[in-house]
Short mmCIF file of C-alpha atoms in Angstrom, two decimals:
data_model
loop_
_atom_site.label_atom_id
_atom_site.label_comp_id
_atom_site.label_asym_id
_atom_site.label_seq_id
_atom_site.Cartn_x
_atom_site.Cartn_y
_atom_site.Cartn_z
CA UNK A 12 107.99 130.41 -8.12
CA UNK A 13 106.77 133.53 -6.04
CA UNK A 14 102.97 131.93 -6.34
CA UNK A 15 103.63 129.35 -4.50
CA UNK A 16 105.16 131.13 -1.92
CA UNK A 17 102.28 133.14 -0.34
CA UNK A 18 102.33 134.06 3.37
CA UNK A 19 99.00 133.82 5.32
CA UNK A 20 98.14 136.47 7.82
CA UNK A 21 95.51 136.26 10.15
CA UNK A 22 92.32 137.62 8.70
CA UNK A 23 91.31 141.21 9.88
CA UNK A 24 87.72 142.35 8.89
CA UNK A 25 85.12 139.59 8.11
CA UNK A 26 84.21 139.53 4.54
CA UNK A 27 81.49 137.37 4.68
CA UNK A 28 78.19 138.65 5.96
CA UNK A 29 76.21 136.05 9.05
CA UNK A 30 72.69 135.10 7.09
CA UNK A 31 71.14 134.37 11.02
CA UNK A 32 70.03 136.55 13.24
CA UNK A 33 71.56 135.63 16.72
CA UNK A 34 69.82 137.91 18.87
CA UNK A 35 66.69 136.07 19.22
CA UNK A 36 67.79 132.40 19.78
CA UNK A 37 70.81 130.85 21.44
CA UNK A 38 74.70 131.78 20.72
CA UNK A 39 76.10 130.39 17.72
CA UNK A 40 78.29 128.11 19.06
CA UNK A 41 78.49 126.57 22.69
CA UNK A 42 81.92 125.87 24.19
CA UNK A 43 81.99 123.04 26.88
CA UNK A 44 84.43 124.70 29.59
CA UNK A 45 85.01 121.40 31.15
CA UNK A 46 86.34 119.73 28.08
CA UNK A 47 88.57 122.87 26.47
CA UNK A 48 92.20 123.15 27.34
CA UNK A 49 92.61 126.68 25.74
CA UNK A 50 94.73 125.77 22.48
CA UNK A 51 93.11 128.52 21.28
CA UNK A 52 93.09 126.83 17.98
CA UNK A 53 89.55 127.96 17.17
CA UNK A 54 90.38 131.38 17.92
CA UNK A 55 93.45 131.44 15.52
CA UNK A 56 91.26 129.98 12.89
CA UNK A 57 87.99 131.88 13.17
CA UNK A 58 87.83 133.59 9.89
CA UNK A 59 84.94 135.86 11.32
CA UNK A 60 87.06 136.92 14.22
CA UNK A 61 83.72 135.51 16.57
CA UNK A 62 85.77 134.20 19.21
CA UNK A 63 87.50 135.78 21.36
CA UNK A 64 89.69 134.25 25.02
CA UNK A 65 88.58 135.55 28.24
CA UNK A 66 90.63 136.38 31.07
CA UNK A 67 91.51 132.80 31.78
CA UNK A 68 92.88 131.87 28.17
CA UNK A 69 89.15 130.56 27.38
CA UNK A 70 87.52 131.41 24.15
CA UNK A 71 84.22 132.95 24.40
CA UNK A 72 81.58 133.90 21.64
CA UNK A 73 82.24 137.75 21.64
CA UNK A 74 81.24 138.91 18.30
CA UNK A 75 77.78 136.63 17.41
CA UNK A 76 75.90 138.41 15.16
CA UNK A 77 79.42 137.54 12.74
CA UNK A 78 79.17 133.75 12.41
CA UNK A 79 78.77 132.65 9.54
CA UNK A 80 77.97 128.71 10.64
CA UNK A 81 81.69 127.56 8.20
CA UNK A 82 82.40 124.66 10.91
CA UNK A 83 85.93 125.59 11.04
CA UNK A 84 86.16 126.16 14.60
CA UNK A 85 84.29 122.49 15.74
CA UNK A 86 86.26 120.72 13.23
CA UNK A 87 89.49 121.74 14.66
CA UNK A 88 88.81 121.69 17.82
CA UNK A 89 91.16 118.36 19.46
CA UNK A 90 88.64 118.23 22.40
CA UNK A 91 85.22 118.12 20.78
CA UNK A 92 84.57 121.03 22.91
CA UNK A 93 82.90 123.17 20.23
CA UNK A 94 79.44 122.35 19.25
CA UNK A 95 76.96 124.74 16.84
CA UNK A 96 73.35 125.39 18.10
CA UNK A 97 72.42 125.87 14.58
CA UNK A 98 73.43 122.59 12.93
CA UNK B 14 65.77 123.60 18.89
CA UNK B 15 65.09 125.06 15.43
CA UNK B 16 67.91 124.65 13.00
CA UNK B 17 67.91 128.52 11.66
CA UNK B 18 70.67 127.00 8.90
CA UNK B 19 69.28 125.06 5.84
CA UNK B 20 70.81 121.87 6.42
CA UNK B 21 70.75 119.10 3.67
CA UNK B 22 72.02 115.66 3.74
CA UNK B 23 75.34 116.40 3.05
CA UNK B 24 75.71 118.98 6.14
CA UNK B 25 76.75 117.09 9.10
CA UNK B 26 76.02 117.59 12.74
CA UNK B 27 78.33 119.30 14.24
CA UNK B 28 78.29 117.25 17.27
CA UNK B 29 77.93 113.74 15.54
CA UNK B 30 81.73 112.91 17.27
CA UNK B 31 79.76 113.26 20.82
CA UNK B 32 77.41 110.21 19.76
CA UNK B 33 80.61 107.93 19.29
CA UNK B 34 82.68 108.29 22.38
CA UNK B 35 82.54 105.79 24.85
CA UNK B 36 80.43 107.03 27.85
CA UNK B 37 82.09 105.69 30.87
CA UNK B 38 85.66 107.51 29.78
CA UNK B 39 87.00 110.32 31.62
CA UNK B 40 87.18 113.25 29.42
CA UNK B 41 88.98 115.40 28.18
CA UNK B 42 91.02 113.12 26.54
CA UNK B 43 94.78 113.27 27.80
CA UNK B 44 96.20 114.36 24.32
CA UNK B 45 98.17 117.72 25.16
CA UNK B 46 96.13 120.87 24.70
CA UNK B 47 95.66 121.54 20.61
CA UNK B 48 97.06 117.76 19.82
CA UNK B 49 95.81 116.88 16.08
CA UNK B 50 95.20 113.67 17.08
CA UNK B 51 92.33 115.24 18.34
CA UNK B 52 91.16 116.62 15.04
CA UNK B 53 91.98 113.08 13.20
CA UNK B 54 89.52 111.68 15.61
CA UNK B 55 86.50 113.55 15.25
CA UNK B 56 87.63 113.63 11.30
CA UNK B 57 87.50 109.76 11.57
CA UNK B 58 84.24 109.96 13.54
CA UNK B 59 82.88 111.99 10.75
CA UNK B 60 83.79 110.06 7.66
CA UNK B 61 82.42 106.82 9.33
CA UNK B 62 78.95 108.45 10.14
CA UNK B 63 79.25 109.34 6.49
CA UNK B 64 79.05 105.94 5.53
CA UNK B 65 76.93 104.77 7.69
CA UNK B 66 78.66 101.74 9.61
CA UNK B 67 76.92 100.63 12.69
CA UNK B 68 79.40 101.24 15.70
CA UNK B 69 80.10 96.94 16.01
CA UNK B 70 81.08 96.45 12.63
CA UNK B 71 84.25 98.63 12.74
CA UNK B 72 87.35 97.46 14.37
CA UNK B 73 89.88 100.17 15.48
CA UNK B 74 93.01 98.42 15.92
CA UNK B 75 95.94 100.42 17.17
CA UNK B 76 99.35 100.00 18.81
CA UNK B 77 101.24 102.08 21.49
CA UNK B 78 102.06 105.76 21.20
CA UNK B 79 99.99 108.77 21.85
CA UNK B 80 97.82 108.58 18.46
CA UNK B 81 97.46 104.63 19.49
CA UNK B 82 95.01 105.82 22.48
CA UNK B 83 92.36 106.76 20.26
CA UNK B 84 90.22 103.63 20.20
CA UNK B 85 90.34 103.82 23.88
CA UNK B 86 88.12 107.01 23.84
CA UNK B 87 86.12 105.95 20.58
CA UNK B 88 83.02 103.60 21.07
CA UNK B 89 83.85 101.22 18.19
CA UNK B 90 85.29 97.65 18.45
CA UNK B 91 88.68 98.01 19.62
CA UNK B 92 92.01 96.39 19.80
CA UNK B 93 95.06 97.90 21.80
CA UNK B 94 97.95 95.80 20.80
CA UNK B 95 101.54 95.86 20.99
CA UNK B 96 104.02 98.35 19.72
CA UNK B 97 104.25 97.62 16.12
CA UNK B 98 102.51 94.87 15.57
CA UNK B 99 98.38 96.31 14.66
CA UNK B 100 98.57 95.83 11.31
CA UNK B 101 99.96 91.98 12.51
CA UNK B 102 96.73 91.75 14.27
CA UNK B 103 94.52 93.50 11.40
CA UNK B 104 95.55 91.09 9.10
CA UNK B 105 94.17 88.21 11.93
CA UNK B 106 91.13 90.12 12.44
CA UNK B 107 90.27 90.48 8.88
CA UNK B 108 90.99 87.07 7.67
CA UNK B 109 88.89 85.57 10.22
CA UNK B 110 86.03 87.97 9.71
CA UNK B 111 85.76 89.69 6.18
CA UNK B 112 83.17 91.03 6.95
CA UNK B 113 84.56 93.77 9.33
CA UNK B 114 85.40 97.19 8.45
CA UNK B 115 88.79 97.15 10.16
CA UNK B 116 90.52 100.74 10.71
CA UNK B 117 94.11 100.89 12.30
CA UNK B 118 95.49 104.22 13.82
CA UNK B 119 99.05 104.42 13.97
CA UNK B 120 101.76 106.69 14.97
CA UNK B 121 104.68 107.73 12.64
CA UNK B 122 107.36 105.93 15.35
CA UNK B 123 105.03 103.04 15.81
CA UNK B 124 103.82 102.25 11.76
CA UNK B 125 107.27 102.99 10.52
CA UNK B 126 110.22 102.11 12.76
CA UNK B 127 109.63 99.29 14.45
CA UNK B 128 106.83 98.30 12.69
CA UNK B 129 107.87 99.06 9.38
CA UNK B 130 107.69 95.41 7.67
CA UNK B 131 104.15 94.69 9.15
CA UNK B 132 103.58 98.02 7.12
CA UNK B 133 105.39 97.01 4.20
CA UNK B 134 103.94 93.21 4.48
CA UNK B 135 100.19 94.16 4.31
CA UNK B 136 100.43 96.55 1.88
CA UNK B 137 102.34 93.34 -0.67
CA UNK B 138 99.25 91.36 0.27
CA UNK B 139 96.46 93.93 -0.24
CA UNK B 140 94.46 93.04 2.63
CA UNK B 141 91.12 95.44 2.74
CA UNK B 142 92.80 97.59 5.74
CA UNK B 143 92.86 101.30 5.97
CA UNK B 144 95.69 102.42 7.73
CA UNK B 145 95.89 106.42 9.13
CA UNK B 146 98.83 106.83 9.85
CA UNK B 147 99.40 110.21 12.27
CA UNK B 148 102.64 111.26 11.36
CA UNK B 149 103.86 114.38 13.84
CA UNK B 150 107.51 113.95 12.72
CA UNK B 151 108.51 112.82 16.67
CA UNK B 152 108.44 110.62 18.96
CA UNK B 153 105.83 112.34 21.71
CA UNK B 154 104.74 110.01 24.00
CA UNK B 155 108.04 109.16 25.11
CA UNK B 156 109.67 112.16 25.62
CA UNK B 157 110.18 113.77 21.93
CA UNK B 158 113.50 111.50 20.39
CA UNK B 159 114.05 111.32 16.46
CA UNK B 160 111.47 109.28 14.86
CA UNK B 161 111.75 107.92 10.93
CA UNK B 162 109.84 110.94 9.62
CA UNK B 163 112.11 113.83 11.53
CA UNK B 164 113.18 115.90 8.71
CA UNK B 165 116.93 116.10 8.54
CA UNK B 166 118.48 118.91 9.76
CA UNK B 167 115.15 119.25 13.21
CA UNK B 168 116.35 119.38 16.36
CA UNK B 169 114.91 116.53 19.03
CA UNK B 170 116.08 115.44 22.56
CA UNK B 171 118.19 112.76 20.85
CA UNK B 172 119.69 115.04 18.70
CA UNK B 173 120.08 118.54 20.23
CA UNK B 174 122.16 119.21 17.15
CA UNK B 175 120.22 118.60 14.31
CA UNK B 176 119.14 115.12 12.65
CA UNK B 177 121.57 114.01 10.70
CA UNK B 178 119.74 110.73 9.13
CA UNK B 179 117.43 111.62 6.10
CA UNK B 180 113.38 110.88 6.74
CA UNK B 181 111.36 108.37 5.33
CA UNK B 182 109.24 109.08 2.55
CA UNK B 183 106.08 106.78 3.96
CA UNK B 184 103.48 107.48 1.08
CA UNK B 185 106.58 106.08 -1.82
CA UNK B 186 106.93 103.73 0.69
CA UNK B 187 103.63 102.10 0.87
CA UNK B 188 103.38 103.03 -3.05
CA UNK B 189 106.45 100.87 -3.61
CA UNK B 190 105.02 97.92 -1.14
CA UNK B 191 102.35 97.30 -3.28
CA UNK B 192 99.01 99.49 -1.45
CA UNK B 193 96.40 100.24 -3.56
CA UNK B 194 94.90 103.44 -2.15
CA UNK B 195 97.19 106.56 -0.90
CA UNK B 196 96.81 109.88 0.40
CA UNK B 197 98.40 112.33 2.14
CA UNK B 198 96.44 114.86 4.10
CA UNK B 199 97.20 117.36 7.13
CA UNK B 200 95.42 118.57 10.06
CA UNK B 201 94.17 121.62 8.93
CA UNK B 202 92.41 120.44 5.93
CA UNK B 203 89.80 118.60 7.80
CA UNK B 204 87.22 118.81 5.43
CA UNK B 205 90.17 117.21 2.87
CA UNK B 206 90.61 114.39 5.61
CA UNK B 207 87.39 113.66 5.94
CA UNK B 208 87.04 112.94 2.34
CA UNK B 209 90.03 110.97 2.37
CA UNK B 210 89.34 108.93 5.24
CA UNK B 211 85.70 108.18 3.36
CA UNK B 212 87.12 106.70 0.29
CA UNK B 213 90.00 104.88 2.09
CA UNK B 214 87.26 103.54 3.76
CA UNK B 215 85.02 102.74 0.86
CA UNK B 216 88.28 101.27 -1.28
CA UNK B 217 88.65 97.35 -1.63
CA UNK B 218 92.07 96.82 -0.44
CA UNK B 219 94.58 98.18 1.13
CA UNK B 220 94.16 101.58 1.72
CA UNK B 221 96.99 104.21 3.59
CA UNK B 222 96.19 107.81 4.87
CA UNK B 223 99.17 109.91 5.85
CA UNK B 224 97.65 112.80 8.02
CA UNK B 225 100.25 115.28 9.05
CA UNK B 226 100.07 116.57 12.61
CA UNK B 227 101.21 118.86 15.32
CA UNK B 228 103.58 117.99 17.92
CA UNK B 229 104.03 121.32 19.33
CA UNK B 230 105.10 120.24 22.75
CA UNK B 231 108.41 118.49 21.72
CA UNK B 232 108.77 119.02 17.80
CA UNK B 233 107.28 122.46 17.53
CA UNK B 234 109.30 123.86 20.75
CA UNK B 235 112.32 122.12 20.35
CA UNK B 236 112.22 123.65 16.82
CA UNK B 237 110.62 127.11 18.08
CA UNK B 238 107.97 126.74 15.54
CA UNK B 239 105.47 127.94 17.97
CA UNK B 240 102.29 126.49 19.64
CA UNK B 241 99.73 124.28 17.77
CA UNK B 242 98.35 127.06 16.09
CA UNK B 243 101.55 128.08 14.54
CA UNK B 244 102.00 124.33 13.15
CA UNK B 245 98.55 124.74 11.46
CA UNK B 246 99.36 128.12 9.44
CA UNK B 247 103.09 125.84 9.03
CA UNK B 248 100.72 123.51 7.28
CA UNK B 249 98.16 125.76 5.40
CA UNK B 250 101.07 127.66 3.72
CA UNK B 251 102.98 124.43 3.23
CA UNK B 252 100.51 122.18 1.46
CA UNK B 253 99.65 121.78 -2.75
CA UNK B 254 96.58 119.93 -3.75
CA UNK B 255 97.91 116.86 -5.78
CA UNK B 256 97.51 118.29 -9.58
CA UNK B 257 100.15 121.02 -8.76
CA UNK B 258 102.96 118.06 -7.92
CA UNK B 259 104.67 118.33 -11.29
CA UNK B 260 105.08 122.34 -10.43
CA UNK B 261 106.22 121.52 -6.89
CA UNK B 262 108.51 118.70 -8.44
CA UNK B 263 110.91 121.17 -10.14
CA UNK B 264 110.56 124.53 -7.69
CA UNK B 265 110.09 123.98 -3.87
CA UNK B 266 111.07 120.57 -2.32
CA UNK B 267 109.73 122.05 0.49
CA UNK B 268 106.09 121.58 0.11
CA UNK B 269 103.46 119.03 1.00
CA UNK B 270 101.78 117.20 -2.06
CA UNK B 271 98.10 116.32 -0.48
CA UNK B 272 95.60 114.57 -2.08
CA UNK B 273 95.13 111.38 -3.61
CA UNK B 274 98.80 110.10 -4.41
CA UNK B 275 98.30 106.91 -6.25
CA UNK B 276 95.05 104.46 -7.00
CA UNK B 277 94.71 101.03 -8.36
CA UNK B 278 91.45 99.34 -8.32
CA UNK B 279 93.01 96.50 -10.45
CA UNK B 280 94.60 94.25 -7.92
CA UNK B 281 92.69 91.67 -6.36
CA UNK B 282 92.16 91.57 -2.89
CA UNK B 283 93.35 88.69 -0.34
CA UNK B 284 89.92 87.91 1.40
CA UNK B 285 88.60 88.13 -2.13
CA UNK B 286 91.28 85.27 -3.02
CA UNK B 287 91.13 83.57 -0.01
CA UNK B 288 87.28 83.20 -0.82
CA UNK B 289 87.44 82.30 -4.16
CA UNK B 290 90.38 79.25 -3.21
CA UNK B 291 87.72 78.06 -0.53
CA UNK B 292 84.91 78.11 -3.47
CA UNK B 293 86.91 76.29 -5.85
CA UNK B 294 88.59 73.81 -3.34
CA UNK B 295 84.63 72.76 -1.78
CA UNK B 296 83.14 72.55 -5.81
CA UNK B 297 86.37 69.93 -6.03
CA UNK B 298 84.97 67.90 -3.12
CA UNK B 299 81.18 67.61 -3.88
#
């Protein structure tokens, strides 16, 4: 069945547009650098491509004005690091 | 803080897990970087906020392994037992108090091998117990040797040339035993966990959630699967929603049915029977 058997690539352009405007308040999501181990699961999963890792291996917020507020990233992450300021 | 985002009732905070871990803990937790166990937690945090339990009427009873530390970090009742034997002690702690919502986290090693008929013994009695099982196919804590759920033919320290025993099937098993709510779920689809921890929650009797996880630091690099993320995709591609099973049934063996796998709300439940014996036996007397 070649349905079935889809392969998943990482997304490359964001298709969905952010409805907030992040330039006035804070980021869209806050990353507690104490807690995060650098799995870099939320940056794998991002579907907005709005994290990005740092030097270090830590993910940072590098493209804001793209969130889009899905929740993927903080329910994924293993270490509760990732919290939204928005919700 | 203005919430810019319309939230309704069904939108959840996204740092409700925060309010229920215990304060005086040392964090992070010591789960290996991009662990699911992790992900079941905050999943498990989630679907009991849901529901609206105050934090003293749940009992998180758990045995040894590395999914078996979670009540340690969560701020719930909890009970750390022996290796095995929670579901031994669930059964204690929910015949002496019914009332309890009584939630035991297991590990694939510790719910199946060598407490496999504790497993197989609650769910005959249908004792109002949900059971999450965190099946990473391996034994992790203890240094990544073949578990019951290794899929024949994976390579672990115990068998550096391939598993030759065939896995257990653990949702037919518990089917077969006689438990009245199961579902298999996986990591990734945490928004499908959370449902299906809610309504093995909400179910009379005995409930069993298989959550699939990651062990990428014995069973995904002795397998060169990749890191945690890699496991996750692994998953995503892997796993059918439970109407497409009869399609999956004839083609590919090697997908993951998720979903609700079997339901009965017909059997009575032991408490329930225990309760009713007491009524009938005190209406004798007076």
């Amino acid at each position: 069945m070649s349905s079935l058997q889809t392969t998943i690539e990482a997304p490359v352009t964001p298709v969905r547009r952010s409805k907030v405007d992040y330039s006035q308040g804070p980021q869209p999501v806050s990353i507690n650098p104490t807690w995060c181990k650098k799995c870099n699961i939320c940056v794998a999963l991002c579907p907005q491509n709005v994290l990005d890792t740092d030097r270090s291996g830590k993910p940072v917020v590098a493209h804001a004005e793209e969130c889009i507020q899905c929740g993927i990233c903080w329910t994924h992450c293993p270490d509760a690091a990732i919290t939204s300021n928005y919700r | 803080m203005t919430p810019a985002v319309k939230s309704s009732a069904a939108v959840q905070q996204s740092d409700v897990v925060l309010r229920y871990l215990r304060p005086h803990k040392k964090f992070p937790n010591l789960w290996c970087p991009g662990c699911g166990n992790g992900i079941v937690m905050s999943s498990l945090v989630r679907a009991i906020d849901k529901l609206g339990l105050a934090k003293d009427n749940v009992v998180l009873v758990s045995g040894i392994g590395c999914s078996s530390r979670m009540p340690v970090y969560l701020d719930f009742q909890a009970l750390h037992t022996t290796h095995g034997r929670a579901l031994a002690f669930a059964t204690g702690v929910k015949f002496a108090r019914p009332d309890l919502k009584v939630v035991v986290i297991t590990g694939d090693g510790d719910c199946l091998s060598i407490g496999g008929n504790h497993l197989i013994h609650a769910c005959r009695r249908n004792i109002d117990i949900t059971t999450i099982l965190i099946n990473n196919y391996i034994y992790g804590m203890t240094g990544g040797q073949i578990s019951p759920t290794t899929p024949s033919g994976s390579v672990s320290t115990t068998t550096p040339y391939g598993n030759m025993e065939k896995q257990f099937e653990a949702c037919e098993l518990a089917k077969g035993a006689g438990a009245t709510f199961i579902a298999r779920t996986t990591v990734y689809h945490t928004s499908q966990m959370d449902r299906m921890i809610t309504e093995a929650i909400q179910h009379r009797g005995f409930s069993f959630v298989e959550v699939l996880s990651n062990c990428h630091t014995y069973y995904g690099r002795l397998n060169r699967l990749g890191q945690a993320t890699a496991l996750l995709r692994m998953f995503q591609e892997k796993a059918a929603r439970g109407k497409a099973k009869s399609i999956i049934d004839e083609e590919s063996k090697d997908m993951i049915v998720t979903g609700v796998l079997h339901r009965d709300d017909e059997k009575t439940e032991l408490c329930d029977e225990y309760q009713k014996l007491l009524d009938s036996l005190s209406k004798g007397k007076a």
